[in-house]
Coordinates of C-alpha atoms in Angstrom, one line a residue:
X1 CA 7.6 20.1 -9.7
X2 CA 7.6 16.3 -10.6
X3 CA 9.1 13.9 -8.0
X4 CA 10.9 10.9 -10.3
X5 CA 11.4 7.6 -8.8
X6 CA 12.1 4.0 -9.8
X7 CA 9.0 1.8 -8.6
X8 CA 8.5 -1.8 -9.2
X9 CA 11.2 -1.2 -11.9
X10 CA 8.8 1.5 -13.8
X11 CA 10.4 4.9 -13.4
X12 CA 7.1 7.2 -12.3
X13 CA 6.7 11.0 -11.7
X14 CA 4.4 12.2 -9.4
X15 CA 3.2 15.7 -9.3
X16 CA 2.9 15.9 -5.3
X17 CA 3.5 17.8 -2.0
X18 CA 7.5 16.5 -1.5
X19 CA 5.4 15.9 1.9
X20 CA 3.4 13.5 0.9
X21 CA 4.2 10.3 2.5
X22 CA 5.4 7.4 0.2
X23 CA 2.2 5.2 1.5
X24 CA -0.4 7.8 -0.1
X25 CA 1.7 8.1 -3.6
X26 CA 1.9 4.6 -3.7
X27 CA -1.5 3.7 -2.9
X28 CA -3.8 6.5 -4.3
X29 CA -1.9 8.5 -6.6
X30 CA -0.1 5.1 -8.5
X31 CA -3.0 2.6 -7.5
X32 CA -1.1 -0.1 -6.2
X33 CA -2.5 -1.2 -2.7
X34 CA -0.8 -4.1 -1.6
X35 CA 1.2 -1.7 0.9
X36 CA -1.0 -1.3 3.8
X37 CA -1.8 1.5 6.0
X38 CA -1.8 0.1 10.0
X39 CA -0.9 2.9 12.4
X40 CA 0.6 5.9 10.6
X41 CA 3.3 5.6 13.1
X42 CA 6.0 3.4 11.2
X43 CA 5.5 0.8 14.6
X44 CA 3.6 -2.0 13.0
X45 CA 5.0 -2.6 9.8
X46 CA 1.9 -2.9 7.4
X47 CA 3.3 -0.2 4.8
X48 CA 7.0 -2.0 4.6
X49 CA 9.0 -1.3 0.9
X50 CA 11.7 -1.4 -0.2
X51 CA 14.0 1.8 -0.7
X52 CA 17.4 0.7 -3.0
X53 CA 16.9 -2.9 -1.0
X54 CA 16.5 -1.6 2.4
X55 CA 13.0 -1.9 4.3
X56 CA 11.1 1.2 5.1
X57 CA 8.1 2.2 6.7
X58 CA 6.4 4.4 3.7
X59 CA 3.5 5.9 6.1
X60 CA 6.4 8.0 7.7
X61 CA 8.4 8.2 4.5
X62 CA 8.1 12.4 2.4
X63 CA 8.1 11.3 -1.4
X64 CA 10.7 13.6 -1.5
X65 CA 13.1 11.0 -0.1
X66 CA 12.5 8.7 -2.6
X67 CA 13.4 10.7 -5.3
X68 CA 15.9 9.1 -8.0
X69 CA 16.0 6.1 -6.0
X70 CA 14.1 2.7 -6.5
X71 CA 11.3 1.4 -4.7
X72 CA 9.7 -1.5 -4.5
X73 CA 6.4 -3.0 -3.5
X74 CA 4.9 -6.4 -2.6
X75 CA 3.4 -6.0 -6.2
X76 CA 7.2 -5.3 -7.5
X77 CA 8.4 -8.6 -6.1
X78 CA 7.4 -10.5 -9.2
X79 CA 5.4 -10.0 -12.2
X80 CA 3.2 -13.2 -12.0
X81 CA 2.9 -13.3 -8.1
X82 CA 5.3 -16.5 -8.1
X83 CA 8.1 -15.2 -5.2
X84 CA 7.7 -16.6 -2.0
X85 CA 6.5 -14.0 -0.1
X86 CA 3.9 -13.3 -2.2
X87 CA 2.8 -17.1 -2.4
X88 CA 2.6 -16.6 1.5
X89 CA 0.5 -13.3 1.5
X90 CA -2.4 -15.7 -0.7
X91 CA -2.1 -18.8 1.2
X92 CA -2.5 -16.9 4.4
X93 CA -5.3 -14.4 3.3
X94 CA -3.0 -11.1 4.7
X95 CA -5.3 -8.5 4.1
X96 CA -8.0 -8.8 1.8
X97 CA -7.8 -6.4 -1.1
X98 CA -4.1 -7.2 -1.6
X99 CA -4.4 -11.3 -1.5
X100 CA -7.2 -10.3 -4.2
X101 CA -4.5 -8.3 -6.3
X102 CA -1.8 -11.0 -6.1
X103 CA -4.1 -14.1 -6.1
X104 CA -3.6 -14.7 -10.7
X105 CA -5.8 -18.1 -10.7

């Protein structure tokens, strides 16, 4: 059975284990991989979203606690990588593969 969430403002379903943690769905299953994975232990903070405005650690996170709630990603925080935070992520080179998916020029 289909898991439905609100992600990035994009409402998704996800055919998945309701295990599944919200890192993995994210990252493989809706190919967005500006969330990172650090220690699978929700300690270091690499895999931070947002879940209805409040930060979570997604490698510790079932899909099934997402569901019919909003999510949102570093990708999520604006369309044309403009917001702040993003800005930061390319100016500072945070991890490679997701500076490369923010950096538009």
């Amino acid at each position: 059975m289909a898991i439905r969430f609100t992600l990035n403002g994009k409402l998704q379903a996800v055919d998945v284990p309701a295990e599944m943690p919200l890192l993995w769905v994210v990252r493989d299953v809706v190919g967005l991989t500006g969330t990172k994975y650090g220690c699978g232990m929700a300690q270091c903070g690499a895999c931070t979203v947002h879940l209805d405005g409040h930060a979570v650690r997604s490698c510790t996170t079932p899909v099934s606690a997402v569901a019919g709630k909003s999510v949102t990603t570093i990708e999520g925080l604006s369309a044309d990588g403009s917001h702040p935070v993003q800005r930061a992520w390319v100016a500072e080179q945070v991890p490679q593969c997701a500076t490369a998916s923010l950096d538009r020029s």
